[in-house]
Coordinates of C-alpha atoms in Angstrom, one line a residue:
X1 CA -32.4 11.7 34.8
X2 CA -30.3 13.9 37.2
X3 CA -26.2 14.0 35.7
X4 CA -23.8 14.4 38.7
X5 CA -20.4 14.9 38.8
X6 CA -18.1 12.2 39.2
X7 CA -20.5 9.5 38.4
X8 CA -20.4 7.0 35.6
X9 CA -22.8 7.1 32.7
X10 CA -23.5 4.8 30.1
X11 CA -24.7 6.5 26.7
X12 CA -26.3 3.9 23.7
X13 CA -25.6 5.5 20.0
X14 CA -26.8 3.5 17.1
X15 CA -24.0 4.1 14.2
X16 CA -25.6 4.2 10.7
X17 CA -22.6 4.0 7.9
X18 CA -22.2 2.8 4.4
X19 CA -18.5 2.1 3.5
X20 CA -18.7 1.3 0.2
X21 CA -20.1 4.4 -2.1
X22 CA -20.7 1.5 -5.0
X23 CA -23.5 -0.4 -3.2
X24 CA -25.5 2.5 -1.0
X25 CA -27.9 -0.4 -0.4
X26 CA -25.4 -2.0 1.8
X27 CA -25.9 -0.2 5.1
X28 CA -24.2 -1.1 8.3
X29 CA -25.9 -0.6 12.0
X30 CA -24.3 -1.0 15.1
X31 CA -25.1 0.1 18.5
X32 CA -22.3 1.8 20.1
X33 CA -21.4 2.9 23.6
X34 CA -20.2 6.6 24.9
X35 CA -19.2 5.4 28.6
X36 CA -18.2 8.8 30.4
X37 CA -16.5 8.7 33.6
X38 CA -14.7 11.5 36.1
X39 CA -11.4 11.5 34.8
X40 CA -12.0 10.0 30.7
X41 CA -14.7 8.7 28.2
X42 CA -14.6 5.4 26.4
X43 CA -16.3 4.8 23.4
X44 CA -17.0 1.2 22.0
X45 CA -18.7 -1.2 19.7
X46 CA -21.4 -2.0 22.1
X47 CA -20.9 -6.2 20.4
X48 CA -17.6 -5.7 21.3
X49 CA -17.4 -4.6 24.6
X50 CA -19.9 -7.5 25.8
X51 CA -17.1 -10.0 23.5
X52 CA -13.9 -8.5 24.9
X53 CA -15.9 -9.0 28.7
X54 CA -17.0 -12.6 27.6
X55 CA -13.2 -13.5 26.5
X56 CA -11.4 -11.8 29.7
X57 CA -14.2 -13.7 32.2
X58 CA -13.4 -17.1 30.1
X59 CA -9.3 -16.5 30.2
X60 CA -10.0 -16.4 34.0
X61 CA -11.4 -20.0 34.0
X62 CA -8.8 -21.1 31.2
X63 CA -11.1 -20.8 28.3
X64 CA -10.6 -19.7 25.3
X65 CA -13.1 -18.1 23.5
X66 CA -13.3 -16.1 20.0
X67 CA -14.4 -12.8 19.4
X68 CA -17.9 -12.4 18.3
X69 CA -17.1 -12.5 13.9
X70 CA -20.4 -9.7 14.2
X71 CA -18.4 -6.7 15.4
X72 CA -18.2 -3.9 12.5
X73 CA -16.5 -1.6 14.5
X74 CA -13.1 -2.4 16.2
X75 CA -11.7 0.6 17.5
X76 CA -11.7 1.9 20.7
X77 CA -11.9 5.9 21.7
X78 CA -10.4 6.7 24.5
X79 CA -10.5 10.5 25.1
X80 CA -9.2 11.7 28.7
X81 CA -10.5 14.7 30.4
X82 CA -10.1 17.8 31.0
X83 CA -8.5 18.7 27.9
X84 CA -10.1 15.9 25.7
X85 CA -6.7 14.3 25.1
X86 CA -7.9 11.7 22.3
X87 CA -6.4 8.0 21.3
X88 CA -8.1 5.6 19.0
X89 CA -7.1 2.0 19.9
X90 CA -7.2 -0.6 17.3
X91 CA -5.8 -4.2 16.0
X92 CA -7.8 -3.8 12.8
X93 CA -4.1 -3.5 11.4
X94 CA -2.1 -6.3 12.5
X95 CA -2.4 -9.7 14.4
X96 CA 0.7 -8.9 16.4
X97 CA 0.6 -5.2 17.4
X98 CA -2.3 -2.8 19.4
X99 CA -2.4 0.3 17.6
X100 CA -2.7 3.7 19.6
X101 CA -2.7 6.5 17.8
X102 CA -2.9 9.7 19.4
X103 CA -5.3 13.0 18.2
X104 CA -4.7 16.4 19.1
X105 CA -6.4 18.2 15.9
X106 CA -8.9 21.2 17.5
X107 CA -13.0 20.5 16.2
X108 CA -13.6 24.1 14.8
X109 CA -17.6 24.4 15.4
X110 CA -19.9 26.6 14.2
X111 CA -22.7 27.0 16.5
X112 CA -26.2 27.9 15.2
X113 CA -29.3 29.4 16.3
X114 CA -31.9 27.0 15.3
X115 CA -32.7 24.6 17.9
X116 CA -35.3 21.4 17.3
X117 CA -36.8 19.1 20.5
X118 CA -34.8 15.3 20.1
X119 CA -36.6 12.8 22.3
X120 CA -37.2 14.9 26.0
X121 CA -34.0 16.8 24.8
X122 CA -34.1 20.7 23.6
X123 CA -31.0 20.8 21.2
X124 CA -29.0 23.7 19.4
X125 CA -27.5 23.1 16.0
X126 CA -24.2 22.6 15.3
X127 CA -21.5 22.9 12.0
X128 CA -18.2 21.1 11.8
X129 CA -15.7 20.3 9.2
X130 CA -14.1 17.5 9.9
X131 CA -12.0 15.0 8.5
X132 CA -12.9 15.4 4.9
X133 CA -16.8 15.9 5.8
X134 CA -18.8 18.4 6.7
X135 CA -20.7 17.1 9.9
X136 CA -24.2 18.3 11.1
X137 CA -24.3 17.9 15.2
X138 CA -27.6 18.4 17.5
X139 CA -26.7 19.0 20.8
X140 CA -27.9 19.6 24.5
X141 CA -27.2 21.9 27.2
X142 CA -29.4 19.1 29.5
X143 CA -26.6 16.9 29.5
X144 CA -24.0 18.7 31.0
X145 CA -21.0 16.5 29.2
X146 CA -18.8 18.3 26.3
X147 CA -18.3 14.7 24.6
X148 CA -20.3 12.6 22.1
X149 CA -19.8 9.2 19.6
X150 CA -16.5 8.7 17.8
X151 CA -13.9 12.0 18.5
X152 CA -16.5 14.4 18.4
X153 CA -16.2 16.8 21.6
X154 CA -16.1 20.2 23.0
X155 CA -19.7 21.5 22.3
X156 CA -21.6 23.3 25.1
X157 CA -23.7 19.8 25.9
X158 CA -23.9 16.1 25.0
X159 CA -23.9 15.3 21.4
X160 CA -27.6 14.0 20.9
X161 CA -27.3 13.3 16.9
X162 CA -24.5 14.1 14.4
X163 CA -24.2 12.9 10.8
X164 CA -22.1 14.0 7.7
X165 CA -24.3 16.0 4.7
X166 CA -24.0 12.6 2.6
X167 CA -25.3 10.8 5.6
X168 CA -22.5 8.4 4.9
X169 CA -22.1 8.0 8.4
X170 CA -24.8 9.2 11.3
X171 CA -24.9 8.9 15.1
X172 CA -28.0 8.9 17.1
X173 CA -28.3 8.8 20.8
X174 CA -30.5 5.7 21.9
X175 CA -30.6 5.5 25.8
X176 CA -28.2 6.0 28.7
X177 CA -28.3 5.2 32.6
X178 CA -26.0 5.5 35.2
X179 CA -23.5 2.6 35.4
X180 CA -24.0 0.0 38.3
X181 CA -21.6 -2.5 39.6
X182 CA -23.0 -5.4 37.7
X183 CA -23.0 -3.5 34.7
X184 CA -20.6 -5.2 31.6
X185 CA -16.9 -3.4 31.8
X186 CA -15.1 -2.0 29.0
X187 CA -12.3 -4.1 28.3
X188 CA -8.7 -2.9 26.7
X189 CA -6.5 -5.6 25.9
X190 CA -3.2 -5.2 27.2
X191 CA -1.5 -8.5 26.2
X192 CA -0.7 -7.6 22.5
X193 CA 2.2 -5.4 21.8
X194 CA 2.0 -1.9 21.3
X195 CA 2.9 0.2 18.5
X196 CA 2.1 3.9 18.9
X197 CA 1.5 6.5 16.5
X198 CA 1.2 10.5 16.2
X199 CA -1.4 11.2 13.8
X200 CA 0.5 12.5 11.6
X201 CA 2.6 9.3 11.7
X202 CA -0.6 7.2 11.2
X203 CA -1.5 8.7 7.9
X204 CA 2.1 7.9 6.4
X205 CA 1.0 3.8 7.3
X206 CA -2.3 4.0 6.6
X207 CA -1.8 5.0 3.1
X208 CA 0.6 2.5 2.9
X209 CA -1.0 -0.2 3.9
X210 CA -3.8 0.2 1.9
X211 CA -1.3 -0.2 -1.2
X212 CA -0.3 -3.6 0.3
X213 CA -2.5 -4.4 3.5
X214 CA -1.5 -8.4 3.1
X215 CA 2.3 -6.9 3.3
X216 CA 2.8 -7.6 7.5
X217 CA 0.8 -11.1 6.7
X218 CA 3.7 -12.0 3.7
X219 CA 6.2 -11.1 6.1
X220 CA 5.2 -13.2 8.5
X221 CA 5.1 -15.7 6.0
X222 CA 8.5 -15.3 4.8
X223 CA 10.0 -15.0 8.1
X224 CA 8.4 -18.9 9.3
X225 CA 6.3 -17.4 11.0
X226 CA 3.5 -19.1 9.7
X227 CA 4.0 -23.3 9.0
X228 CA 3.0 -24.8 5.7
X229 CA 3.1 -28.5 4.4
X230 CA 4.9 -27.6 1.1
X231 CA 6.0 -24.2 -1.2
X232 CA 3.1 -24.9 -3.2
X233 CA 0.3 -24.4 -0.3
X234 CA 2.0 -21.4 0.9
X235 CA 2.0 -19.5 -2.5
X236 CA -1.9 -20.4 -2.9
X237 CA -2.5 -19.4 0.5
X238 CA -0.5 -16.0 0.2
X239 CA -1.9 -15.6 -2.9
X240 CA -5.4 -15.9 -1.9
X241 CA -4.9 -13.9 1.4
X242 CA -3.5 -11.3 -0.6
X243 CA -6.5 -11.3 -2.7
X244 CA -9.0 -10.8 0.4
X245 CA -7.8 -8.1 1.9
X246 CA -7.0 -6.2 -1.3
X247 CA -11.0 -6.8 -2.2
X248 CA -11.7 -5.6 1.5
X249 CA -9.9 -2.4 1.3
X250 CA -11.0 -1.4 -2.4
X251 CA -14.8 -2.0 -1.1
X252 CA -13.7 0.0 2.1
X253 CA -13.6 3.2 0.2
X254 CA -16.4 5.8 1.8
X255 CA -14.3 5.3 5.3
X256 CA -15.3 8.1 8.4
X257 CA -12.4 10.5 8.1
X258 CA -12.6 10.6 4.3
X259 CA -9.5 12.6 3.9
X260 CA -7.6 9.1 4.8
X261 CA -7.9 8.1 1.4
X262 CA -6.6 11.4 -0.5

């Protein structure tokens, strides 16, 4: 395939990760989506992309539809170009808000000489601490796009394959073509409020909500927010709510940017 400027490509990742380091059995795949475009690149669950397009099209017609319950990952990564200006968008963290939390931290790599043939690809080797990982990144000068999965940018080439030295968490290109007009749109939901966040800023909640990540949902509660037929029902529903998502986050503990959790 021939890359030209200002066109839009479509780039298929499978995502290997296993987020809880007591059960290594449990590994989680996903196919993800690097779409790269003139100005920006969007990267996406590929599950939820083809969801958030499903719900959009049926809002048009006055359905509602759910999101698929399959998605693992619910981020977006929106990084614009040229300088690589990097959000993550999420909801993962409330029902009422749309996170957007803004990166500017510089990817210090360490190129190396040894190179290895990936698919029709020739790629160089390439080091990076990152995040509380050390990340191992194949690359290609063939693709002429300084971008890959998840925030990982600024290498001579497209990222072909990267994955941390406990391969926790590994990326592997899978296909790509050129986007056509029928092709499935990414889709950003602009109806939800929106709470931004430095990343610096982010790392102050995030540490608190995983101390209490049922505290927005007792709010809520308290607040009326949320109807229930008697006191008694609405302390074994907190209760058990509570219960959840403190299970969720405790078997959430071998998360991307490992540093998160020191």
């Amino acid at each position: 395939m021939s890359f030209v400027s200002g066109q839009k490509y479509r780039f298929v990742y499978s995502y290997m990760s296993i987020p809880d380091t007591l059960n290594k059995n449990n590994i989680i795949n996903e196919n993800m989506v690097l779409e790269i475009d003139k100005d920006k690149s969007v990267f996406i669950s590929q599950r939820k992309m083809i969801s958030d397009s499903v719900m959009a099209e049926d809002a048009k017609k006055g359905i509602m539809t759910m999101p698929d319950e399959n998605i693992n990952t619910r981020y977006i990564i929106v990084k614009k170009y040229p300088d690589f200006k990097t959000n993550l968008i999420t909801d993962e963290f409330s029902t009422s808000y749309r996170f957007i939390i803004s990166d500017d931290r510089s990817l210090h790599w360490v190129l190396l000489p040894e190179k290895r043939t990936i698919g029709n690809y020739e790629c160089q080797k390439a080091e990076l601490d990152f995040a509380g990982r050390k990340w191992i990144a194949w690359f290609t000068e063939e693709i002429p796009f300084n971008d890959g999965p998840y925030k990982f940018k600024g290498l001579p080439g497209l990222i072909i394959e990267i994955k941390d030295l406990s391969n926790s968490h590994g990326f592997q290109l899978q296909g790509m073509k050129k986007i056509e007009d029928k092709s499935v749109p990414v889709i950003i939901d602009e109806k939800k409020k929106i709470r931004s966040f430095t990343f610096k800023d982010f790392v102050t909640f995030y540490k608190e909500y995983r101390k209490d990540p049922a505290k927005e949902f007792r709010q809520r509660v308290l607040s009326g927010d949320v109807y229930y037929e008697s006191e008694e029902k609405r302390q074994e529903h907190m209760k058990l709510i509570e219960s959840l998502r403190k299970e969720r986050v405790k078997k959430d503990n071998n998360i991307i940017e490992l540093d998160l959790l020191k």
